[in-house]
Coordinates of C-alpha atoms in Angstrom, one line a residue:
X176 CA 90.8 -122.2 94.8
X177 CA 93.6 -124.5 93.5
X178 CA 94.9 -125.0 97.1
X179 CA 91.4 -125.9 98.3
X180 CA 90.9 -128.4 95.4
X181 CA 94.3 -129.9 96.1
X182 CA 93.4 -130.2 99.8
X183 CA 90.2 -132.0 98.9
X184 CA 91.9 -134.4 96.6
X185 CA 94.5 -135.2 99.3
X186 CA 91.7 -135.8 101.8
X187 CA 89.9 -138.1 99.4
X188 CA 93.1 -140.1 98.7
X189 CA 93.8 -140.3 102.5
X190 CA 90.2 -141.7 103.1
X191 CA 90.7 -144.2 100.3
X192 CA 94.0 -145.3 101.8
X193 CA 92.5 -145.7 105.3
X194 CA 89.5 -147.5 103.9
X195 CA 91.7 -150.0 102.1
X196 CA 93.7 -150.5 105.3
X197 CA 90.6 -151.1 107.4
X198 CA 89.2 -153.5 104.8
X199 CA 92.3 -155.7 104.9
X200 CA 94.0 -155.2 108.2
X201 CA 96.2 -158.4 108.2
X202 CA 97.4 -157.8 104.6
X203 CA 98.4 -154.2 105.6
X204 CA 100.5 -155.4 108.6
X205 CA 102.7 -157.9 106.8
X206 CA 103.1 -159.9 103.6
X207 CA 102.6 -163.3 105.0
X208 CA 99.9 -165.7 103.9
X209 CA 98.9 -168.3 106.6
X210 CA 97.1 -171.4 105.3
X211 CA 96.4 -174.8 106.6
X212 CA 96.8 -178.1 104.8
X213 CA 96.9 -181.9 105.4
X214 CA 99.2 -184.8 104.7
X215 CA 97.9 -185.7 101.3
X216 CA 100.9 -186.9 99.2
X217 CA 101.9 -186.0 96.6
X218 CA 100.0 -182.7 96.8
X219 CA 100.8 -181.7 100.4
X220 CA 102.6 -183.0 103.5
X221 CA 105.0 -181.7 106.1
X222 CA 107.6 -184.4 105.3
X223 CA 107.4 -184.0 101.5
X224 CA 109.9 -182.2 99.3
X225 CA 108.8 -178.6 99.1
X226 CA 105.9 -179.7 101.3
X227 CA 104.2 -181.2 98.3
X228 CA 103.3 -180.3 94.7
X229 CA 100.3 -178.1 95.5
X230 CA 102.3 -176.2 98.2
X231 CA 105.1 -175.6 95.7
X232 CA 102.7 -174.0 93.3
X233 CA 101.0 -171.9 95.9
X234 CA 104.3 -170.7 97.4
X235 CA 105.6 -169.7 93.9
X236 CA 102.4 -167.9 93.0
X237 CA 102.4 -165.8 96.2
X238 CA 106.2 -165.2 96.0
X239 CA 105.6 -163.8 92.5
X240 CA 103.5 -161.0 94.1
X241 CA 105.8 -160.4 97.0
X242 CA 104.1 -162.6 99.7
X243 CA 105.5 -165.3 101.9
X244 CA 103.6 -168.5 102.4
X245 CA 103.4 -170.3 105.8
X246 CA 101.5 -173.6 106.0
X247 CA 100.4 -175.6 109.1
X248 CA 99.6 -179.3 108.6
X249 CA 96.7 -180.9 110.5
X250 CA 94.1 -183.7 110.1
X251 CA 91.6 -182.8 107.5
X252 CA 88.6 -181.8 109.6
X253 CA 90.9 -179.6 111.8
X254 CA 92.5 -178.1 108.6
X255 CA 89.1 -176.9 107.4
X256 CA 87.9 -175.9 110.9
X257 CA 90.9 -173.6 111.5
X258 CA 90.4 -171.9 108.2
X259 CA 86.7 -171.4 108.9
X260 CA 87.3 -169.9 112.3
X261 CA 89.6 -167.2 110.8
X262 CA 92.0 -165.5 113.1
X263 CA 95.5 -165.8 111.8
X264 CA 94.6 -168.7 109.5
X265 CA 93.4 -167.2 106.2
X266 CA 92.4 -170.4 104.3
X267 CA 93.2 -174.0 103.5
X268 CA 94.2 -176.1 100.5
X269 CA 94.1 -178.2 98.4
X270 CA 90.3 -178.3 98.0
X271 CA 87.9 -179.4 95.3
X272 CA 85.3 -177.0 94.1
X273 CA 81.8 -177.7 95.4
X274 CA 78.6 -175.9 96.4
X275 CA 79.0 -176.8 100.1
X276 CA 82.6 -175.4 100.1
X277 CA 81.6 -172.2 98.3
X278 CA 78.9 -171.6 100.9
X279 CA 81.6 -171.1 103.6
X280 CA 84.7 -170.1 101.7
X281 CA 86.0 -168.0 98.8
X282 CA 87.6 -170.4 96.2
X283 CA 90.7 -169.3 94.4
X284 CA 91.3 -169.9 90.7
X285 CA 92.4 -173.5 90.1
X286 CA 96.1 -174.2 90.9
X287 CA 95.9 -177.5 89.0
X288 CA 93.8 -180.5 88.1
X289 CA 93.8 -184.3 88.9
X290 CA 91.4 -187.2 88.1
X291 CA 89.1 -188.4 90.9
X292 CA 87.7 -191.9 90.6
X293 CA 87.5 -195.3 92.3
X294 CA 90.2 -197.7 93.5
X295 CA 89.2 -201.3 93.0
X296 CA 90.7 -204.8 93.5
X297 CA 92.4 -206.0 90.3
X298 CA 90.6 -209.4 90.7
X299 CA 87.2 -207.8 91.3
X300 CA 86.8 -205.0 88.7
X301 CA 83.6 -203.0 88.8
X302 CA 81.8 -202.0 85.5
X303 CA 79.4 -199.2 85.8
X304 CA 77.7 -196.6 83.5
X305 CA 75.8 -194.6 86.1
X306 CA 76.2 -194.2 89.8
X307 CA 72.9 -196.0 90.3
X308 CA 74.7 -199.1 89.1
X309 CA 76.8 -199.0 92.3
X310 CA 73.8 -199.2 94.7
X311 CA 74.9 -202.7 96.0
X312 CA 78.5 -201.7 96.4
X313 CA 80.3 -200.7 99.6
X314 CA 82.1 -197.5 98.8
X315 CA 84.9 -196.2 100.9
X316 CA 85.1 -192.4 101.4
X317 CA 87.3 -190.2 103.6
X318 CA 85.3 -188.4 106.3
X319 CA 85.0 -184.7 105.5
X320 CA 86.2 -184.9 101.9
X321 CA 84.3 -183.3 99.0
X322 CA 83.9 -185.8 96.2
X323 CA 81.5 -185.0 93.4
X324 CA 78.1 -183.3 93.7
X325 CA 76.3 -186.4 92.3
X326 CA 78.2 -188.9 94.4
X327 CA 77.9 -186.9 97.6
X328 CA 74.1 -186.4 97.0
X329 CA 73.5 -190.1 96.6
X330 CA 75.5 -190.9 99.7
X331 CA 73.6 -188.2 101.7
X332 CA 70.2 -189.5 100.8
X333 CA 71.1 -193.2 101.2
X334 CA 71.0 -194.3 97.5
X335 CA 74.7 -195.3 97.8
X336 CA 76.3 -197.0 100.8
X337 CA 79.4 -195.1 102.1
X338 CA 81.9 -196.5 104.5
X339 CA 83.9 -193.7 106.1
X340 CA 87.6 -193.7 107.0
X341 CA 90.0 -191.2 108.3
X342 CA 92.4 -191.4 105.3
X343 CA 92.9 -192.6 101.8
X344 CA 95.6 -195.1 103.1
X345 CA 93.1 -196.6 105.4
X346 CA 90.6 -197.0 102.6
X347 CA 93.1 -198.7 100.4
X348 CA 93.9 -201.2 103.2
X349 CA 90.2 -201.9 103.7
X350 CA 89.8 -202.4 99.9
X351 CA 92.6 -204.8 99.7
X352 CA 91.1 -206.8 102.7
X353 CA 87.7 -207.0 100.9
X354 CA 85.9 -204.9 103.5
X355 CA 84.8 -202.4 100.8
X356 CA 84.3 -202.8 97.1
X357 CA 85.5 -199.4 95.9
X358 CA 87.3 -196.5 97.4
X359 CA 87.0 -192.9 96.2
X360 CA 90.4 -191.5 95.6
X361 CA 92.5 -189.1 93.5
X362 CA 94.6 -191.0 91.0
X363 CA 97.9 -189.1 91.9
X364 CA 97.3 -189.7 95.6
X365 CA 96.6 -193.4 95.0
X366 CA 99.8 -193.9 92.9
X367 CA 101.9 -192.0 95.4
X368 CA 100.5 -193.9 98.4
X369 CA 101.1 -197.3 96.8
X370 CA 104.6 -196.3 95.8
X371 CA 105.8 -194.7 99.1
X372 CA 103.6 -195.7 102.1
X373 CA 105.3 -198.6 104.0
X374 CA 101.9 -199.6 105.5
X375 CA 100.7 -200.4 101.9
X376 CA 103.7 -202.3 100.8
X377 CA 102.8 -205.3 98.7
X378 CA 99.3 -204.0 97.9
X379 CA 100.0 -202.3 94.6
X380 CA 99.7 -205.4 92.4
X381 CA 96.3 -206.2 93.8
X382 CA 94.8 -202.7 93.4
X383 CA 94.1 -200.5 90.4
X384 CA 92.3 -197.4 89.4
X385 CA 88.8 -198.1 87.9
X386 CA 88.6 -197.6 84.2
X387 CA 85.8 -195.0 84.5
X388 CA 86.9 -191.8 86.4
X389 CA 84.3 -189.8 88.2
X390 CA 85.6 -186.3 87.3
X391 CA 88.8 -184.4 86.4
X392 CA 88.8 -182.2 89.6
X393 CA 90.3 -178.7 89.9
X394 CA 92.3 -178.0 93.0
X395 CA 91.8 -174.7 94.8
X396 CA 92.7 -172.6 97.9
X397 CA 89.6 -172.1 100.1
X398 CA 90.0 -168.6 101.7
X399 CA 88.2 -167.4 104.8
X400 CA 85.1 -165.3 103.8
X401 CA 85.7 -161.6 104.1
X402 CA 87.6 -158.8 102.6
X403 CA 91.0 -160.4 103.3
X404 CA 89.9 -163.6 101.6
X405 CA 88.8 -161.6 98.5
X406 CA 92.1 -159.7 98.4
X407 CA 94.1 -162.9 98.8
X408 CA 92.1 -164.7 96.0
X409 CA 92.9 -161.7 93.7
X410 CA 96.6 -161.8 94.7
X411 CA 96.8 -165.5 94.1
X412 CA 95.3 -165.2 90.7
X413 CA 97.7 -162.4 89.9
X414 CA 100.7 -164.5 91.1
X415 CA 99.6 -167.6 89.3
X416 CA 99.5 -165.8 86.0
X417 CA 103.1 -164.9 86.5
X418 CA 104.4 -168.5 86.9
X419 CA 104.3 -171.7 85.0
X420 CA 102.1 -173.6 87.5
X421 CA 101.7 -176.6 85.2
X422 CA 105.4 -177.1 85.0
X423 CA 105.9 -176.8 88.7
X424 CA 103.1 -179.2 89.4
X425 CA 104.4 -181.7 86.8
X426 CA 107.9 -181.5 88.1
X427 CA 106.8 -182.0 91.8
X428 CA 104.6 -184.9 90.8
X429 CA 107.4 -186.5 88.8
X430 CA 105.3 -186.6 85.6

């Protein structure tokens, strides 16, 4: 009887092990996490120190649970598309939380936060209390970016006029030239671009961050939907709890 019970227990354990392997085949084969990102200084970029502040946090979190991080850098829409397709790419980052993103991906716990708002010309400041006050303004956005639910809804239904660009740097140049009135941008990104981008040299004195931020946005990894994505989200949360993410982010941002 004892032998039969032991055999049954062994069989159950074997089935559980096999089920776990089948549920997360790529995680069982190696301990490498493959994500995509974009050149979005200071958070991410192939030429940045440690590949950027957000990359430094994500790498440290996965390393804390025994996983290696490999990141490929692409234009934004390609970054998202590769993660959505799946295959070897298991997700992308950094991404803001939003209903549209969560329809297609599994969002990680936040790896950090940063204020999102408007860049404006110093000599043409914009005062507003509600987004409806901006109906006459030309607002620069980056094609494919998630902003805030309220702003994106107003742009989608035509209540606000959006002027799309392929990058934040392009929007800042358009703003300085008077082609748009405001540009949606992350504060840390704006400061870094004006400080380091040679194409924007001389523009810093004429541009500033609007006094009223849109939202303090949380930054996430968007994992491909499926069992691997769920497993990686859990691993990232476990690893993040083992490190001082705020200190890593602050050090990388130089704040």
